[in-house]
Amino acid sequence: MSYCLNSGCNKPQNPVGTNFCTSCGTKLLLKDRYRAIAPIGEGGFGRTFLAEDADRLKAACVIKQFLPVPEIQGNSAAMQKATQLFEQEARQLLQLGEQHPQIPSLFAYFEQDKRLYLVQQYIEGQELGQNLERQQAFTEEQIRDLLNDLLPVLQFVHEHQVIHRDIKPTNIIKRKRDGKFVLIDFGISKKLTVGTGLTKTGTKAGTEGYAPIEQFRSGKAYPASDLYSLGVTCIHLLTATKLDELYDPLEGCWLWKEHLREKGKNVSSQLSQVLDKLLKDYVKERYQSADEVLKDLNAVPTPPPPKPQATTPAPPPLKPQNWRCIRTFIGHSSWVRSIAISPNGQTLASGSNDKTIKLWQVDSGKLIHTLTGHSSWVRSIAIAISPDGQTLASSSQDYSIKLWQVDSGKLIRTFTGHLSRVYSVAFSPDGQTLATGSEGHTIKLWSMDSGKLIHTLTEHSNSVYSVAFSPDGQTLVSGSDDKTIKIWRRD
């Protein structure tokens, strides 16, 4: 089906393959490329549609149409602000989505028929708001998974001087292909004022119940404001109870623990203390960064002191070791994601978001070679140097693995076979085999002599982020975000 984007059309549904609306005559393809299929959401600033991209084999995408409600359209100042926010959302997606896999990417931003549109990546999965519609409460384990997965995303957003300002269950999607939580809808996000850690006084934005008091009272927002909204999201998901019933305005306190007890449920004191601090009314009493929350959430309780035992002579004190920085290498134009050092300690390799790998001489700090061949940035733990120090292996988001000659910097060979991002590489101790782990849940073993694929290991149910060989080369170990470590041995 094709869906007409003319808001005044009486019969917007059209047969498959139609290029002009059969009811109102409006052109159905945006930029002769994007075709709306069905509406999936509507808000104060516009409408959202599931769509397909004709230039990408009809791949799914999302169209956002700027169509403010009449109250905004009738107010020139409000209309100007709404237009600014719509363009700002496009800019935030362009800045953040290109650098983080748990934020949608921007595909296009344009005007057609005097209407603004943005096109973004489609995230297949389930909005957490659907759990609440079905009254499916989260367990403590699910809340911990949500926090551990989404807090690093928020830390990334805040480090880029952006406050989301509208965190709630309907703006979080659990992605179908890997179970990761994706943060969507940056429509009312705002830039921090550099050096102050807060946004300027301005638009009073957010969703009632989830947004903290400072957003509605003064229009200001801080990283702690997003953390408050995430805390409300957690207790809403834990209790599956209406927000109005979770807060006592007379006492000025949250009642989420009482509602849990009424249902015969409870959470650990550790999680309870974390949620209580997220939900503090005063900004200064809340966590000030996502990293602070993660530290408390995953803190290991201090064990009780050991029972006194018979005294034994104390070992001689260890001599203090002093470490100091002896050299700084400068040359990359973006984040350095991965490093490896040759077995003889003479050569350092570094992989970066600038899509290059640089080889440096450790003693002098001199840049030896710059390797350019990957079409996307080189991920963490994605470079390795062979045991003889002659070959460098690198992988990146372009699904390929490349072999380079360390001395000359020349590209030797490119391995292709993975169908998704390659996150890890490792040489066997004899240098004859290369292991690579990928987002596609697989590990591939390659012959260094022939360049041929030897074997594909497929036991993991999620992305493989790390691989390593044992010193004798007979055992391979792999780690994945399916929360498992697997050991493989040669037959």
Short mmCIF file of C-alpha atoms in Angstrom, two decimals:
data_model
loop_
_atom_site.label_atom_id
_atom_site.label_comp_id
_atom_site.label_asym_id
_atom_site.label_seq_id
_atom_site.Cartn_x
_atom_site.Cartn_y
_atom_site.Cartn_z
CA MET A 1 0.00 0.00 0.00
CA SER A 2 1.03 3.62 -0.57
CA TYR A 3 -0.13 6.27 1.91
CA CYS A 4 -0.85 9.84 0.83
CA LEU A 5 0.98 12.48 2.91
CA ASN A 6 -1.56 15.23 2.13
CA SER A 7 -3.13 15.90 5.54
CA GLY A 8 -6.36 16.98 3.87
CA CYS A 9 -6.80 13.81 1.81
CA ASN A 10 -10.03 11.93 2.56
CA LYS A 11 -8.81 8.55 1.28
CA PRO A 12 -5.02 8.42 1.83
CA GLN A 13 -4.67 4.65 1.22
CA ASN A 14 -3.59 3.81 -2.34
CA PRO A 15 -2.86 0.56 -4.20
CA VAL A 16 0.71 -0.77 -4.39
CA GLY A 17 2.80 0.89 -7.12
CA THR A 18 0.62 4.00 -7.41
CA ASN A 19 2.67 7.19 -7.95
CA PHE A 20 -0.12 9.74 -7.49
CA CYS A 21 -2.91 9.63 -4.93
CA THR A 22 -6.13 8.32 -6.53
CA SER A 23 -8.17 10.56 -4.23
CA CYS A 24 -6.41 13.97 -4.23
CA GLY A 25 -3.70 13.64 -6.91
CA THR A 26 -0.76 14.32 -4.55
CA LYS A 27 2.57 12.82 -5.58
CA LEU A 28 3.24 9.79 -3.37
CA LEU A 29 7.03 9.57 -3.69
CA LEU A 30 9.14 12.01 -1.69
CA LYS A 31 12.20 13.06 -3.70
CA ASP A 32 11.25 10.30 -6.16
CA ARG A 33 12.56 7.83 -3.58
CA TYR A 34 10.70 7.54 -0.27
CA ARG A 35 7.19 6.04 -0.21
CA ALA A 36 5.01 6.17 2.93
CA ILE A 37 3.31 2.83 3.67
CA ALA A 38 1.31 3.41 6.86
CA PRO A 39 1.08 5.93 9.74
CA ILE A 40 2.74 4.80 12.98
CA GLY A 41 2.52 7.88 15.19
CA GLU A 42 1.30 11.45 15.60
CA GLY A 43 2.25 14.28 17.95
CA GLY A 44 2.12 18.02 18.46
CA PHE A 45 4.76 18.68 15.79
CA GLY A 46 3.81 16.22 13.09
CA ARG A 47 3.17 12.68 11.88
CA THR A 48 5.38 9.60 11.54
CA PHE A 49 5.08 6.94 8.84
CA LEU A 50 6.57 3.55 8.12
CA ALA A 51 8.08 3.89 4.65
CA GLU A 52 10.29 2.22 2.06
CA ASP A 53 13.36 3.51 0.24
CA ALA A 54 13.24 2.78 -3.51
CA ASP A 55 16.98 3.45 -3.86
CA ARG A 56 17.84 0.84 -1.22
CA LEU A 57 15.88 -2.16 -2.56
CA LYS A 58 12.72 -0.92 -0.83
CA ALA A 59 14.37 -1.17 2.59
CA ALA A 60 12.23 0.00 5.49
CA CYS A 61 12.72 3.52 6.85
CA VAL A 62 10.74 6.13 8.80
CA ILE A 63 9.34 9.41 7.42
CA LYS A 64 8.64 12.26 9.83
CA GLN A 65 6.38 14.98 8.41
CA PHE A 66 6.44 18.42 10.03
CA LEU A 67 2.75 19.19 10.65
CA PRO A 68 2.21 21.12 13.90
CA VAL A 69 -1.22 21.19 15.51
CA PRO A 70 -3.44 24.23 14.63
CA GLU A 71 -2.66 25.96 17.94
CA ILE A 72 1.02 26.12 16.94
CA GLN A 73 0.37 26.99 13.28
CA GLY A 74 -1.75 29.95 14.38
CA ASN A 75 1.05 31.39 16.53
CA SER A 76 4.00 32.74 14.55
CA ALA A 77 6.44 32.56 17.49
CA ALA A 78 5.39 29.00 18.35
CA MET A 79 5.60 28.02 14.69
CA GLN A 80 9.11 29.42 14.41
CA LYS A 81 10.17 27.50 17.53
CA ALA A 82 8.57 24.27 16.27
CA THR A 83 10.39 24.61 12.94
CA GLN A 84 13.66 25.16 14.78
CA LEU A 85 13.09 22.04 16.90
CA PHE A 86 12.29 19.92 13.84
CA GLU A 87 15.52 20.96 12.12
CA GLN A 88 17.38 20.47 15.39
CA GLU A 89 16.12 16.87 15.60
CA ALA A 90 17.57 16.23 12.14
CA ARG A 91 20.91 17.70 13.21
CA GLN A 92 20.99 15.61 16.40
CA LEU A 93 20.31 12.40 14.45
CA LEU A 94 23.03 13.34 11.97
CA GLN A 95 25.53 13.99 14.75
CA LEU A 96 24.65 11.15 17.12
CA GLY A 97 23.15 8.41 14.95
CA GLU A 98 26.22 8.19 12.74
CA GLN A 99 28.42 7.48 15.77
CA HIS A 100 26.28 5.25 18.01
CA PRO A 101 24.49 2.04 16.98
CA GLN A 102 21.69 2.54 19.55
CA ILE A 103 20.51 5.85 18.06
CA PRO A 104 18.72 5.96 14.65
CA SER A 105 20.69 7.41 11.72
CA LEU A 106 19.45 10.31 9.60
CA PHE A 107 18.97 9.45 5.90
CA ALA A 108 17.56 12.75 4.58
CA TYR A 109 16.16 16.17 5.55
CA PHE A 110 14.35 18.27 2.93
CA GLU A 111 11.33 20.35 1.95
CA GLN A 112 8.72 19.21 -0.58
CA ASP A 113 5.42 20.86 -1.46
CA LYS A 114 6.10 23.52 1.21
CA ARG A 115 6.34 20.85 3.91
CA LEU A 116 9.46 19.76 5.86
CA TYR A 117 10.41 16.09 6.13
CA LEU A 118 13.14 14.02 7.70
CA VAL A 119 13.84 10.38 6.88
CA GLN A 120 15.55 8.18 9.43
CA GLN A 121 16.59 4.58 10.07
CA TYR A 122 13.77 2.16 10.89
CA ILE A 123 14.32 0.18 14.10
CA GLU A 124 12.47 -3.12 14.01
CA GLY A 125 11.42 -4.06 17.50
CA GLN A 126 9.01 -3.33 20.32
CA GLU A 127 8.44 -0.02 22.10
CA LEU A 128 8.54 -0.52 25.85
CA GLY A 129 5.22 1.29 26.05
CA GLN A 130 3.64 -1.83 24.55
CA ASN A 131 4.60 -3.76 27.69
CA LEU A 132 2.61 -1.28 29.74
CA GLU A 133 -0.39 -1.52 27.41
CA ARG A 134 -0.42 -5.27 28.07
CA GLN A 135 0.31 -4.68 31.81
CA GLN A 136 3.49 -6.77 31.54
CA ALA A 137 5.68 -5.65 34.44
CA PHE A 138 9.47 -5.88 34.20
CA THR A 139 11.49 -7.99 36.62
CA GLU A 140 14.52 -6.63 38.49
CA GLU A 141 16.78 -8.46 36.02
CA GLN A 142 15.03 -6.79 33.08
CA ILE A 143 15.35 -3.35 34.70
CA ARG A 144 19.06 -3.96 35.31
CA ASP A 145 19.48 -5.02 31.66
CA LEU A 146 17.68 -1.84 30.55
CA LEU A 147 19.86 0.41 32.73
CA ASN A 148 23.14 -1.31 31.85
CA ASP A 149 22.31 -1.09 28.13
CA LEU A 150 20.81 2.41 27.95
CA LEU A 151 22.95 4.35 30.45
CA PRO A 152 26.05 4.16 28.20
CA VAL A 153 23.89 5.59 25.38
CA LEU A 154 22.87 8.50 27.62
CA GLN A 155 26.48 9.05 28.68
CA PHE A 156 27.40 9.29 24.98
CA VAL A 157 24.54 11.74 24.29
CA HIS A 158 25.45 13.94 27.26
CA GLU A 159 29.15 13.93 26.35
CA HIS A 160 28.07 15.41 23.00
CA GLN A 161 26.37 18.25 24.91
CA VAL A 162 22.81 17.09 24.17
CA ILE A 163 19.90 16.57 26.60
CA HIS A 164 17.12 14.31 25.25
CA ARG A 165 14.35 15.82 27.47
CA ASP A 166 11.71 13.18 26.60
CA ILE A 167 12.83 9.78 27.89
CA LYS A 168 9.85 7.48 28.41
CA PRO A 169 8.84 3.90 27.51
CA THR A 170 7.43 4.84 24.08
CA ASN A 171 10.78 6.42 23.12
CA ILE A 172 12.76 3.26 23.87
CA ILE A 173 12.69 0.31 21.44
CA LYS A 174 14.02 -3.16 22.19
CA ARG A 175 15.61 -4.03 18.85
CA LYS A 176 14.49 -7.39 17.48
CA ARG A 177 17.76 -8.54 15.92
CA ASP A 178 19.97 -8.27 19.00
CA GLY A 179 17.81 -7.28 22.00
CA LYS A 180 19.61 -3.94 22.38
CA PHE A 181 17.65 -0.91 23.62
CA VAL A 182 17.53 1.98 21.13
CA LEU A 183 16.77 5.58 22.13
CA ILE A 184 14.50 7.36 19.63
CA ASP A 185 12.70 10.70 19.12
CA PHE A 186 15.12 13.57 19.63
CA GLY A 187 12.34 16.01 18.64
CA ILE A 188 12.65 18.20 21.75
CA SER A 189 16.29 17.51 22.60
CA LYS A 190 18.44 20.51 23.43
CA LYS A 191 22.11 21.51 23.39
CA LEU A 192 23.90 22.11 26.66
CA THR A 193 25.49 25.50 27.25
CA VAL A 194 29.22 24.78 26.97
CA GLY A 195 30.99 25.05 30.30
CA THR A 196 27.85 25.11 32.48
CA GLY A 197 26.39 21.63 32.07
CA LEU A 198 22.85 22.98 31.64
CA THR A 199 20.57 24.15 28.85
CA LYS A 200 19.56 27.77 28.55
CA THR A 201 16.18 28.83 29.91
CA GLY A 202 13.71 28.30 27.10
CA THR A 203 10.96 25.98 25.87
CA LYS A 204 9.20 24.10 28.67
CA ALA A 205 9.23 20.67 27.12
CA GLY A 206 8.79 17.04 28.10
CA THR A 207 6.08 14.52 28.91
CA GLU A 208 4.07 15.09 32.07
CA GLY A 209 4.83 12.47 34.69
CA TYR A 210 8.22 11.60 33.25
CA ALA A 211 9.85 15.04 33.01
CA PRO A 212 11.36 16.56 36.20
CA ILE A 213 10.09 19.78 37.69
CA GLU A 214 12.96 21.95 36.35
CA GLN A 215 11.93 21.27 32.73
CA PHE A 216 8.38 22.53 33.28
CA ARG A 217 9.07 25.28 35.80
CA SER A 218 12.07 27.02 34.19
CA GLY A 219 12.63 25.30 30.86
CA LYS A 220 16.11 24.26 32.01
CA ALA A 221 17.52 20.75 31.67
CA TYR A 222 20.62 18.92 32.83
CA PRO A 223 22.04 15.41 32.36
CA ALA A 224 20.37 14.69 35.72
CA SER A 225 17.03 15.62 34.12
CA ASP A 226 17.29 12.75 31.63
CA LEU A 227 18.36 10.43 34.45
CA TYR A 228 15.23 11.40 36.42
CA SER A 229 13.05 10.53 33.42
CA LEU A 230 14.84 7.20 33.06
CA GLY A 231 14.16 6.51 36.74
CA VAL A 232 10.44 7.19 36.27
CA THR A 233 10.49 4.92 33.21
CA CYS A 234 12.01 2.13 35.33
CA ILE A 235 9.45 2.29 38.16
CA HIS A 236 6.63 2.50 35.61
CA LEU A 237 7.90 -0.67 33.92
CA LEU A 238 8.54 -2.41 37.28
CA THR A 239 5.03 -1.82 38.61
CA ALA A 240 2.96 -1.63 35.38
CA THR A 241 0.88 0.88 37.36
CA LYS A 242 -0.46 4.22 36.14
CA LEU A 243 1.96 7.05 36.89
CA ASP A 244 -0.76 9.04 38.69
CA GLU A 245 -0.99 6.21 41.23
CA LEU A 246 2.78 6.02 41.78
CA TYR A 247 3.19 9.54 43.24
CA ASP A 248 1.62 11.05 46.37
CA PRO A 249 1.38 14.84 45.80
CA LEU A 250 0.33 15.50 49.43
CA GLU A 251 3.44 13.85 50.85
CA GLY A 252 5.62 14.66 47.82
CA CYS A 253 6.93 11.10 47.49
CA TRP A 254 6.93 8.12 45.15
CA LEU A 255 4.90 5.05 46.10
CA TRP A 256 6.45 2.51 43.73
CA LYS A 257 7.76 0.24 46.52
CA GLU A 258 4.33 0.11 48.16
CA HIS A 259 2.75 -0.94 44.85
CA LEU A 260 5.39 -3.65 44.41
CA ARG A 261 4.69 -5.01 47.91
CA GLU A 262 0.94 -5.07 47.20
CA LYS A 263 1.72 -7.34 44.24
CA GLY A 264 3.95 -9.56 46.37
CA LYS A 265 7.13 -8.36 44.63
CA ASN A 266 10.32 -6.72 45.79
CA VAL A 267 13.72 -5.62 44.48
CA SER A 268 17.19 -5.68 45.99
CA SER A 269 18.22 -2.86 48.30
CA GLN A 270 20.95 -1.96 45.80
CA LEU A 271 18.51 -1.36 42.92
CA SER A 272 16.06 0.34 45.28
CA GLN A 273 18.71 2.86 46.39
CA VAL A 274 19.74 3.54 42.78
CA LEU A 275 16.13 4.22 41.68
CA ASP A 276 15.44 6.41 44.73
CA LYS A 277 18.46 8.60 43.93
CA LEU A 278 17.43 8.88 40.25
CA LEU A 279 14.00 10.14 41.41
CA LYS A 280 15.14 12.90 43.79
CA ASP A 281 13.25 16.18 43.33
CA TYR A 282 16.33 18.36 43.76
CA VAL A 283 18.75 18.22 40.85
CA LYS A 284 21.83 18.36 43.09
CA GLU A 285 20.65 15.30 45.05
CA ARG A 286 20.35 13.11 41.93
CA TYR A 287 23.11 11.33 40.04
CA GLN A 288 24.96 13.86 37.89
CA SER A 289 26.07 11.43 35.17
CA ALA A 290 25.11 8.08 33.71
CA ASP A 291 28.52 6.71 34.66
CA GLU A 292 27.76 7.41 38.34
CA VAL A 293 24.57 5.35 38.08
CA LEU A 294 26.39 2.43 36.43
CA LYS A 295 29.04 2.46 39.16
CA ASP A 296 26.45 2.12 41.96
CA LEU A 297 24.26 -0.30 40.00
CA ASN A 298 27.12 -2.76 39.47
CA ALA A 299 29.05 -2.20 42.70
CA VAL A 300 30.09 -5.44 44.40
CA PRO A 301 29.09 -5.44 48.10
CA THR A 302 32.05 -5.20 50.45
CA PRO A 303 32.63 -8.62 52.05
CA PRO A 304 32.72 -8.85 55.86
CA PRO A 305 36.19 -8.66 57.42
CA PRO A 306 37.89 -12.07 57.74
CA LYS A 307 38.02 -13.78 61.09
CA PRO A 308 41.27 -13.18 62.96
CA GLN A 309 43.81 -15.96 62.42
CA ALA A 310 47.11 -16.89 63.91
CA THR A 311 49.61 -14.20 63.09
CA THR A 312 52.27 -14.96 60.51
CA PRO A 313 55.30 -12.88 59.68
CA ALA A 314 54.37 -10.06 57.32
CA PRO A 315 55.91 -10.29 53.85
CA PRO A 316 58.48 -7.66 53.00
CA PRO A 317 56.86 -4.49 51.62
CA LEU A 318 56.70 -4.17 47.86
CA LYS A 319 58.83 -1.51 46.32
CA PRO A 320 56.67 1.32 44.96
CA GLN A 321 56.36 1.44 41.18
CA ASN A 322 56.19 4.83 39.56
CA TRP A 323 54.58 5.18 36.13
CA ARG A 324 54.87 8.28 34.01
CA CYS A 325 53.85 9.31 30.51
CA ILE A 326 56.94 9.34 28.30
CA ARG A 327 55.38 10.13 24.92
CA THR A 328 52.09 11.25 23.33
CA PHE A 329 51.24 10.36 19.75
CA ILE A 330 49.14 12.92 17.84
CA GLY A 331 47.88 12.47 14.30
CA HIS A 332 44.36 11.04 14.24
CA SER A 333 41.48 13.44 13.50
CA SER A 334 38.87 11.47 15.51
CA TRP A 335 38.53 9.02 18.38
CA VAL A 336 41.21 6.32 18.71
CA ARG A 337 39.23 3.08 19.10
CA SER A 338 41.91 0.38 19.20
CA ILE A 339 45.65 -0.15 19.67
CA ALA A 340 48.11 -3.03 19.31
CA ILE A 341 51.83 -3.29 19.88
CA SER A 342 54.24 -5.56 18.02
CA PRO A 343 55.84 -8.51 19.89
CA ASN A 344 59.25 -6.78 19.88
CA GLY A 345 57.73 -3.60 21.33
CA GLN A 346 59.07 -1.43 18.50
CA THR A 347 55.87 -0.72 16.52
CA LEU A 348 52.51 0.64 17.71
CA ALA A 349 49.31 0.40 15.62
CA SER A 350 46.25 2.58 16.26
CA GLY A 351 42.76 2.42 14.71
CA SER A 352 40.44 5.43 14.65
CA ASN A 353 36.99 6.80 13.81
CA ASP A 354 38.75 8.75 11.03
CA LYS A 355 38.80 5.43 9.06
CA THR A 356 42.61 5.13 9.22
CA ILE A 357 45.14 2.92 10.93
CA LYS A 358 48.47 4.51 11.83
CA LEU A 359 51.76 2.72 12.47
CA TRP A 360 54.19 4.47 14.82
CA GLN A 361 57.78 3.89 15.90
CA VAL A 362 57.60 3.50 19.68
CA ASP A 363 61.09 4.76 20.56
CA SER A 364 61.07 7.93 18.44
CA GLY A 365 57.31 8.58 18.22
CA LYS A 366 57.65 8.92 14.43
CA LEU A 367 54.66 8.11 12.22
CA ILE A 368 55.73 5.26 9.91
CA HIS A 369 52.63 4.63 7.79
CA THR A 370 48.97 5.66 7.50
CA LEU A 371 46.79 2.81 6.23
CA THR A 372 43.61 3.83 4.41
CA GLY A 373 41.32 1.19 3.03
CA HIS A 374 38.37 0.77 5.34
CA SER A 375 35.18 2.60 4.37
CA SER A 376 33.99 2.93 7.96
CA TRP A 377 35.57 3.51 11.35
CA VAL A 378 37.82 0.88 12.94
CA ARG A 379 36.13 -0.55 16.03
CA SER A 380 37.59 -1.26 19.43
CA ILE A 381 39.65 -4.49 19.73
CA ALA A 382 39.68 -4.61 15.95
CA ILE A 383 43.40 -4.61 15.18
CA ALA A 384 46.05 -7.23 15.95
CA ILE A 385 49.70 -7.81 15.02
CA SER A 386 50.90 -11.30 14.12
CA PRO A 387 53.33 -13.13 16.44
CA ASP A 388 56.23 -12.52 14.04
CA GLY A 389 55.43 -8.79 13.94
CA GLN A 390 55.21 -8.78 10.12
CA THR A 391 51.44 -8.60 9.55
CA LEU A 392 48.66 -6.36 10.88
CA ALA A 393 45.00 -7.45 10.76
CA SER A 394 42.21 -4.89 11.02
CA SER A 395 38.43 -4.95 10.91
CA SER A 396 35.74 -2.28 10.82
CA GLN A 397 32.06 -1.55 10.35
CA ASP A 398 32.44 -2.11 6.57
CA TYR A 399 32.18 -5.91 7.22
CA SER A 400 35.75 -6.58 5.95
CA ILE A 401 39.05 -7.76 7.44
CA LYS A 402 42.26 -6.42 5.91
CA LEU A 403 45.83 -7.71 6.19
CA TRP A 404 48.69 -5.21 5.97
CA GLN A 405 52.46 -5.55 5.74
CA VAL A 406 53.82 -3.77 8.82
CA ASP A 407 57.19 -2.77 7.31
CA SER A 408 55.83 -1.27 4.08
CA GLY A 409 52.25 -0.43 5.05
CA LYS A 410 50.99 -2.20 1.90
CA LEU A 411 47.61 -3.95 1.79
CA ILE A 412 48.23 -7.70 1.41
CA ARG A 413 44.75 -9.19 1.32
CA THR A 414 41.09 -8.45 2.14
CA PHE A 415 38.90 -11.14 3.69
CA THR A 416 35.19 -10.84 2.86
CA GLY A 417 32.57 -13.23 4.13
CA HIS A 418 30.99 -11.62 7.16
CA LEU A 419 27.54 -10.16 6.50
CA SER A 420 27.70 -7.65 9.35
CA ARG A 421 30.18 -5.60 11.38
CA VAL A 422 33.38 -7.34 12.47
CA TYR A 423 34.13 -6.55 16.11
CA SER A 424 37.24 -8.61 16.96
CA VAL A 425 40.36 -10.20 15.42
CA ALA A 426 43.06 -12.49 16.83
CA PHE A 427 46.08 -14.38 15.44
CA SER A 428 46.90 -17.94 16.49
CA PRO A 429 50.30 -18.24 18.25
CA ASP A 430 51.85 -19.84 15.15
CA GLY A 431 50.51 -17.02 12.95
CA GLN A 432 48.82 -19.49 10.58
CA THR A 433 45.20 -18.79 11.51
CA LEU A 434 43.17 -15.59 11.96
CA ALA A 435 39.94 -15.62 14.01
CA THR A 436 37.30 -12.90 13.55
CA GLY A 437 34.10 -12.30 15.55
CA SER A 438 31.11 -10.38 14.19
CA GLU A 439 27.77 -8.75 14.87
CA GLY A 440 26.21 -11.61 12.89
CA HIS A 441 26.71 -14.00 15.86
CA THR A 442 29.50 -15.88 14.03
CA ILE A 443 33.24 -16.53 14.35
CA LYS A 444 35.21 -17.21 11.20
CA LEU A 445 38.63 -18.87 10.97
CA TRP A 446 40.86 -17.95 8.02
CA SER A 447 44.08 -19.48 6.63
CA MET A 448 46.84 -16.90 6.55
CA ASP A 449 48.69 -18.76 3.81
CA SER A 450 45.85 -19.19 1.32
CA GLY A 451 43.43 -16.51 2.49
CA LYS A 452 40.64 -19.10 2.42
CA LEU A 453 37.85 -19.44 4.98
CA ILE A 454 38.57 -22.57 7.06
CA HIS A 455 35.55 -22.73 9.34
CA THR A 456 32.53 -20.77 10.61
CA LEU A 457 31.47 -21.19 14.27
CA THR A 458 27.81 -20.40 14.96
CA GLU A 459 26.92 -21.22 18.57
CA HIS A 460 26.49 -17.65 19.85
CA SER A 461 23.02 -16.05 19.79
CA ASN A 462 24.29 -12.45 19.67
CA SER A 463 27.25 -10.32 18.57
CA VAL A 464 30.75 -11.71 19.21
CA TYR A 465 32.85 -8.90 20.70
CA SER A 466 36.04 -10.77 21.62
CA VAL A 467 38.14 -13.74 20.50
CA ALA A 468 41.47 -15.09 21.83
CA PHE A 469 43.72 -18.11 21.29
CA SER A 470 45.42 -20.12 24.06
CA PRO A 471 49.25 -20.09 24.08
CA ASP A 472 49.38 -23.56 22.44
CA GLY A 473 46.93 -22.52 19.71
CA GLN A 474 44.66 -25.52 20.38
CA THR A 475 41.91 -23.55 22.12
CA LEU A 476 39.87 -20.53 20.98
CA VAL A 477 37.77 -18.50 23.43
CA SER A 478 34.97 -16.12 22.43
CA GLY A 479 32.79 -13.64 24.33
CA SER A 480 29.41 -12.27 23.27
CA ASP A 481 26.67 -9.91 24.41
CA ASP A 482 24.49 -13.03 24.74
CA LYS A 483 26.24 -13.06 28.17
CA THR A 484 28.23 -16.23 27.44
CA ILE A 485 31.87 -17.21 26.95
CA LYS A 486 32.47 -20.20 24.72
CA ILE A 487 35.58 -22.41 24.44
CA TRP A 488 36.38 -24.11 21.12
CA ARG A 489 38.98 -26.83 20.55
CA ARG A 490 40.44 -28.40 17.42
CA ASP A 491 39.24 -31.95 16.73
#
